[in-house]
Backbone as ProteinMPNN parsed JSONL, in Angstrom:
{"seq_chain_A": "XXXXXXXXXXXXXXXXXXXXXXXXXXXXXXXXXXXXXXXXXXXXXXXXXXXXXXXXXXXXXXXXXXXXXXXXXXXXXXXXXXXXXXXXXXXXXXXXXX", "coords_chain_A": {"N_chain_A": [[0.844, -1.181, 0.0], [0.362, 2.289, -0.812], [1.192, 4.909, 1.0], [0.404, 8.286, 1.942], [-0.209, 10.206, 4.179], [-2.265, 9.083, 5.477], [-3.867, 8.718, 3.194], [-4.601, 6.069, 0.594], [-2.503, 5.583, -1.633], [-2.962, 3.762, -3.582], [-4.617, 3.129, -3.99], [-6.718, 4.474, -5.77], [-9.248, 6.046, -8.181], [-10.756, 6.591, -11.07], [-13.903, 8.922, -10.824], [-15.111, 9.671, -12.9], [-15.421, 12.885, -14.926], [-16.503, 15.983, -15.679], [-17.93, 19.364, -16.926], [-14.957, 20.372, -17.131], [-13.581, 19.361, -14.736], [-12.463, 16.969, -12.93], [-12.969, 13.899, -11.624], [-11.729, 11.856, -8.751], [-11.25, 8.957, -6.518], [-10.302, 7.996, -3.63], [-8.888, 5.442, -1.034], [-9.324, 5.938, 2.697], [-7.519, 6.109, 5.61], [-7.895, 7.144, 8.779], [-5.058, 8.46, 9.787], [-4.982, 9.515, 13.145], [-7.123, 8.05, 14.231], [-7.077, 5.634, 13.195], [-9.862, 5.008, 11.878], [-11.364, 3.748, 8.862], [-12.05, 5.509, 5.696], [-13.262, 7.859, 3.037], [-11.493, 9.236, 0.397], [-12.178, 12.324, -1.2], [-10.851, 13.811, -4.68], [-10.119, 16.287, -6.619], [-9.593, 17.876, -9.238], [-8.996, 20.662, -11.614], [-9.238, 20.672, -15.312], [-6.327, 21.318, -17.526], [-4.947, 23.277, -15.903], [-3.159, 24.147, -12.624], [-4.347, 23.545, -10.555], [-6.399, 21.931, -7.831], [-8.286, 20.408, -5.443], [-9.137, 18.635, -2.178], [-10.69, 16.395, -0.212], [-10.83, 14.366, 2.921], [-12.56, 11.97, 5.057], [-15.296, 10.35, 6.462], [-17.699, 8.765, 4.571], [-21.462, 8.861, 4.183], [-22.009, 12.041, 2.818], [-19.766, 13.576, 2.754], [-17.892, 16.085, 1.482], [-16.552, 18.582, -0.649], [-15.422, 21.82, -2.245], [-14.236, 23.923, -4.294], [-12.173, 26.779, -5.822], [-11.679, 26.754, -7.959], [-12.071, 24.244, -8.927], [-14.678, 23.673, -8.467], [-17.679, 22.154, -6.835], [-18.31, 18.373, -5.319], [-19.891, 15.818, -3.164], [-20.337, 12.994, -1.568], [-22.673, 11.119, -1.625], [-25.786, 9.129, -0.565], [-27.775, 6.8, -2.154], [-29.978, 6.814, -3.096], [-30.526, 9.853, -2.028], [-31.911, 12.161, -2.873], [-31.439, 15.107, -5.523], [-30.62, 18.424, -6.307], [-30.907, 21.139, -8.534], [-29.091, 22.178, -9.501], [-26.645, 20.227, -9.514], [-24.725, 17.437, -10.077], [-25.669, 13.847, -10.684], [-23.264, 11.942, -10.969], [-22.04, 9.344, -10.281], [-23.779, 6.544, -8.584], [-23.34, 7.152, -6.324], [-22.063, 10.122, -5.472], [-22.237, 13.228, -6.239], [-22.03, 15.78, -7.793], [-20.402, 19.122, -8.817], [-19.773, 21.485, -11.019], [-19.613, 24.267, -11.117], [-19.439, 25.707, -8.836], [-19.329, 26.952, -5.866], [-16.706, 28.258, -2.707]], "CA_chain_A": [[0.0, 0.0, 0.0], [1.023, 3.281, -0.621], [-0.164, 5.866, 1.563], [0.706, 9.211, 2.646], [-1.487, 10.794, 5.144], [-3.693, 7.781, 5.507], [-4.449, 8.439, 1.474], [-3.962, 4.516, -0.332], [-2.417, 5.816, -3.76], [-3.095, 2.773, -5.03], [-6.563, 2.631, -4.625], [-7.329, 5.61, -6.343], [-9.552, 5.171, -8.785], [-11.437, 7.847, -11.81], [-15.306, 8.445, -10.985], [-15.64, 10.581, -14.109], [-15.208, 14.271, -15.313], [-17.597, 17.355, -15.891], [-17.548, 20.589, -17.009], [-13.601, 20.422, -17.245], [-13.059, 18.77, -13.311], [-12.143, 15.56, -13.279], [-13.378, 13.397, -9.655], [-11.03, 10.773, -8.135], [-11.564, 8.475, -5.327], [-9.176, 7.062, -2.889], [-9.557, 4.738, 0.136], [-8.468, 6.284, 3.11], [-7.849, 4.984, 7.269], [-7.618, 8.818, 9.444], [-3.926, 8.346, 10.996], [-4.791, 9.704, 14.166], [-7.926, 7.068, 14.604], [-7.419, 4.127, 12.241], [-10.884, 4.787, 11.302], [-11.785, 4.056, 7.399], [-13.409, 6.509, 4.904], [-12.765, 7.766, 1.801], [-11.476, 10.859, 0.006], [-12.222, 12.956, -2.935], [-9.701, 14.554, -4.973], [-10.964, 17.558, -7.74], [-9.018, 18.496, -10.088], [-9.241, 21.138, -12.739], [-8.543, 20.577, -16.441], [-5.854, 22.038, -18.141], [-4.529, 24.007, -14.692], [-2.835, 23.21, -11.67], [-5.485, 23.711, -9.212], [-7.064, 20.636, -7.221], [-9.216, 20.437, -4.438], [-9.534, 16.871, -1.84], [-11.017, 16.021, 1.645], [-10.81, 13.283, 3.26], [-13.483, 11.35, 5.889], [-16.353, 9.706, 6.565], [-19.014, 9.043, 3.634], [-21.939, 9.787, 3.108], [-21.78, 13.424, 3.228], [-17.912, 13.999, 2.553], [-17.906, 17.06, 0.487], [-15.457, 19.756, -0.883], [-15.734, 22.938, -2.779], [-13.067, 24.879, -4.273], [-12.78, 27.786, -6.379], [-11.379, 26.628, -9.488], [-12.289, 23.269, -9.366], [-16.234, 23.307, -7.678], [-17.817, 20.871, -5.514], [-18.397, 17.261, -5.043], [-20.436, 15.411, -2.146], [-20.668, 11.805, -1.118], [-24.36, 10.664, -0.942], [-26.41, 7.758, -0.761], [-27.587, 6.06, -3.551], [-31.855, 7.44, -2.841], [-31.028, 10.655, -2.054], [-32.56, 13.739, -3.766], [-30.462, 15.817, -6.146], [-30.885, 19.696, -5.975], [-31.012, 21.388, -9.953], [-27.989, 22.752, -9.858], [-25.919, 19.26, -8.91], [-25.394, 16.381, -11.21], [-25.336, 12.686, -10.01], [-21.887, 11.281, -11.594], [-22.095, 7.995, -9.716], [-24.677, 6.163, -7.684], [-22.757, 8.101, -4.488], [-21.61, 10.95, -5.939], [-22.481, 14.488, -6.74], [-20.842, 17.08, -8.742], [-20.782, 20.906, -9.909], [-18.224, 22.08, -11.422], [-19.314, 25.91, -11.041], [-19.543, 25.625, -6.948], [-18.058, 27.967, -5.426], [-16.643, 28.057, -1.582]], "C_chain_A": [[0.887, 1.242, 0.0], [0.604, 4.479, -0.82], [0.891, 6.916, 2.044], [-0.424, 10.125, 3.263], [-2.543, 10.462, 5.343], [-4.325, 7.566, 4.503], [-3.564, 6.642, 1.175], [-4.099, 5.186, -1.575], [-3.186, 4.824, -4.48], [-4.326, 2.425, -5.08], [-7.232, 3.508, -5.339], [-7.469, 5.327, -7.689], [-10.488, 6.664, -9.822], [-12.724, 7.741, -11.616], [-15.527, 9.182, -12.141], [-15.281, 11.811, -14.016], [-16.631, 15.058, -15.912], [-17.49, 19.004, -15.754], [-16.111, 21.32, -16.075], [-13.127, 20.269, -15.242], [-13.526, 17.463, -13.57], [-11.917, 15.144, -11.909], [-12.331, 12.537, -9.63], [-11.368, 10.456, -7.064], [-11.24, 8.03, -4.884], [-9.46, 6.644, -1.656], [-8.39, 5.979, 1.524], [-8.621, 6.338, 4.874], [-6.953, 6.717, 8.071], [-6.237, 7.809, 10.352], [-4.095, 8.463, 12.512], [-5.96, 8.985, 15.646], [-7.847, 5.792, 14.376], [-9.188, 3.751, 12.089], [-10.992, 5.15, 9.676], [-12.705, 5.277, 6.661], [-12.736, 6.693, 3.353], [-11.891, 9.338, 1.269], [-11.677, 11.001, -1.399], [-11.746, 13.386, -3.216], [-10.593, 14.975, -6.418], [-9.57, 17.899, -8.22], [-9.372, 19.011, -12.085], [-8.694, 21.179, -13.893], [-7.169, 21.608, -16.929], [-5.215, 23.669, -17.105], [-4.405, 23.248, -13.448], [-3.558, 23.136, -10.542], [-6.569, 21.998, -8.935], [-7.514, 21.458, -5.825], [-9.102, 19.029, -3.981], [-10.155, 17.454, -0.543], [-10.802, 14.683, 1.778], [-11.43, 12.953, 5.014], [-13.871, 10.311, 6.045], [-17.665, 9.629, 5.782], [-20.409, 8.06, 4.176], [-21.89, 11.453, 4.155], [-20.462, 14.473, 3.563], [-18.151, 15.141, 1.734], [-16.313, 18.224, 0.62], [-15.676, 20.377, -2.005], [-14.208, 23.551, -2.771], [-13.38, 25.688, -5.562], [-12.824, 27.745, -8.073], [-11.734, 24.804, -9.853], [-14.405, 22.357, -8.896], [-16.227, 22.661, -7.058], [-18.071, 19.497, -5.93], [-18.803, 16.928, -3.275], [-20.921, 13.691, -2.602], [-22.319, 12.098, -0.951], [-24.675, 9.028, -0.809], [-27.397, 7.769, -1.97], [-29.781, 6.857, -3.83], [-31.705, 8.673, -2.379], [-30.852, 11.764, -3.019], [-31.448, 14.296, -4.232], [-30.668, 17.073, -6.51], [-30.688, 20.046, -7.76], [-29.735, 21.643, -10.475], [-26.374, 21.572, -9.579], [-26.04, 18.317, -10.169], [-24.987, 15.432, -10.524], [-24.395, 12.011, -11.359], [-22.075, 9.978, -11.455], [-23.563, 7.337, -8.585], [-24.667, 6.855, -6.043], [-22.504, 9.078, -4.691], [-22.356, 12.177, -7.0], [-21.852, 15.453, -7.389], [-21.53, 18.408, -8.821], [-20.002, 21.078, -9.807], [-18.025, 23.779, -10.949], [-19.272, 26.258, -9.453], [-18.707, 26.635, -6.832], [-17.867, 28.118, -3.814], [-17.473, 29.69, -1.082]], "O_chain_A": [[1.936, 1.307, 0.64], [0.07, 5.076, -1.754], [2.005, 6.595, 2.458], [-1.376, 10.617, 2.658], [-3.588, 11.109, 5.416], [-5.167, 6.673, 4.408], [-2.433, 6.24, 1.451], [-5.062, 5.385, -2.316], [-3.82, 4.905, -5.533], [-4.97, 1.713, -5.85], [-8.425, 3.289, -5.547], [-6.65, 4.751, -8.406], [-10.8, 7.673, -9.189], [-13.199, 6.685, -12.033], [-16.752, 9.237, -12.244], [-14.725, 12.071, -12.95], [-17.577, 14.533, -16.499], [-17.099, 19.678, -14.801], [-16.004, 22.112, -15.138], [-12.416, 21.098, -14.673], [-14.508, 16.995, -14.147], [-11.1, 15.636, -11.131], [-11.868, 12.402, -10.762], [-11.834, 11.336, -6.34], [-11.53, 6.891, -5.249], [-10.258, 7.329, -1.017], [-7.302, 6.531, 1.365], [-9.714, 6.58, 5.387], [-5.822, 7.164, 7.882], [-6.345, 6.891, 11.165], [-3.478, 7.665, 13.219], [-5.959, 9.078, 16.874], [-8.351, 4.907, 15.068], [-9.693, 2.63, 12.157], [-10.822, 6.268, 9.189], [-13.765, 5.774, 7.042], [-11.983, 5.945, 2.729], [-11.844, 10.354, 1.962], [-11.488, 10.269, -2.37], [-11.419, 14.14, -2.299], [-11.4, 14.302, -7.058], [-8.606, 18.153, -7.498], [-9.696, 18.412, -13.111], [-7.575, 21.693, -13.885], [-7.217, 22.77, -16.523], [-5.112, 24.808, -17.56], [-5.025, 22.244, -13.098], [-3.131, 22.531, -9.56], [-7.191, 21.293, -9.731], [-7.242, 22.564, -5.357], [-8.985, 18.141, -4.825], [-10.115, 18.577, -0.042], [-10.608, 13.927, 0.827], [-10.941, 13.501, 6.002], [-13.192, 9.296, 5.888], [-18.646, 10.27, 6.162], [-20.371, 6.867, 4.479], [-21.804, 11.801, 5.332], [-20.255, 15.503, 4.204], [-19.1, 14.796, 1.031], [-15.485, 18.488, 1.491], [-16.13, 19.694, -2.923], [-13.366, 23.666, -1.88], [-14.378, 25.521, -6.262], [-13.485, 28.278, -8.964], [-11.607, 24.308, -10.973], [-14.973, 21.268, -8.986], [-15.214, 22.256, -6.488], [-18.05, 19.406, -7.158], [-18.274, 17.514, -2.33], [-21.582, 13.3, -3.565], [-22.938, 12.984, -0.361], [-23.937, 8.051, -0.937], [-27.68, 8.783, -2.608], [-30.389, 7.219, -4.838], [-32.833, 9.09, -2.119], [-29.898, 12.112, -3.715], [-30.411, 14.14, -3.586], [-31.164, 16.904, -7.624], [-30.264, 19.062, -8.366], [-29.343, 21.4, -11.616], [-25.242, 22.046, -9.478], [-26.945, 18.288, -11.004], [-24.079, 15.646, -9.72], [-24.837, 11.687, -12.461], [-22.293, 9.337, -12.483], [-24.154, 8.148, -7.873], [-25.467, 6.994, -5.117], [-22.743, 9.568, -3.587], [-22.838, 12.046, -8.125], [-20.692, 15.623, -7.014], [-22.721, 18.711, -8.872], [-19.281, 20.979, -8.814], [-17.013, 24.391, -10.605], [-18.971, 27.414, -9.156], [-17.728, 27.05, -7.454], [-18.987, 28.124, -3.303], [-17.645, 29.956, 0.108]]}, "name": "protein", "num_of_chains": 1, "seq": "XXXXXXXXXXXXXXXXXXXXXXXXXXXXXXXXXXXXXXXXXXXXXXXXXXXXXXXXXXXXXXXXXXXXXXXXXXXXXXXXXXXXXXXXXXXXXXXXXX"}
């Protein structure tokens, strides 16, 4: 495994791209608990700007300025107009803003 800051590189994995941000999803065990979760990593096309968190899903989210938001959900809930469902867990907007 190969982890820095309780991120597993190697599990990281592409959930898709949208309006030029591109999601990633990596497993990841909080150092200072050894409790599991996951993280999201944002990054914006064609510039060096990224965005991650890293938690407890559902309801992980992160927002940044150049790369929008993303939020963990569950698989039944509701999706607001301005959000798109990427994955069965997963939310997006690219235009988010913090």
């Amino acid at each position: 495994m190969n982890s820095e800051g309780g991120i597993d590189a190697d599990s990281s994995r592409l959930a898709g791209s949208l309006g030029g941000t591109t999601y990633y999803l990596a497993d990841f065990v909080n150092p200072d608990t050894g409790v599991p979760g996951i993280c999201l990593i944002l990054v914006a096309a064609d510039t060096e700007f990224s965005n991650s968190a890293c938690g407890n899903a559902p309801g992980l989210a992160t927002v940044g300025s150049e790369t929008g938001g993303a939020t963990i959900v569950e698989a039944s809930d509701s999706v607001s107009a301005d959000w798109t469902r990427l994955t069965d867990f997963l939310i997006v907007n690219p235009d988010a803003r913090p």
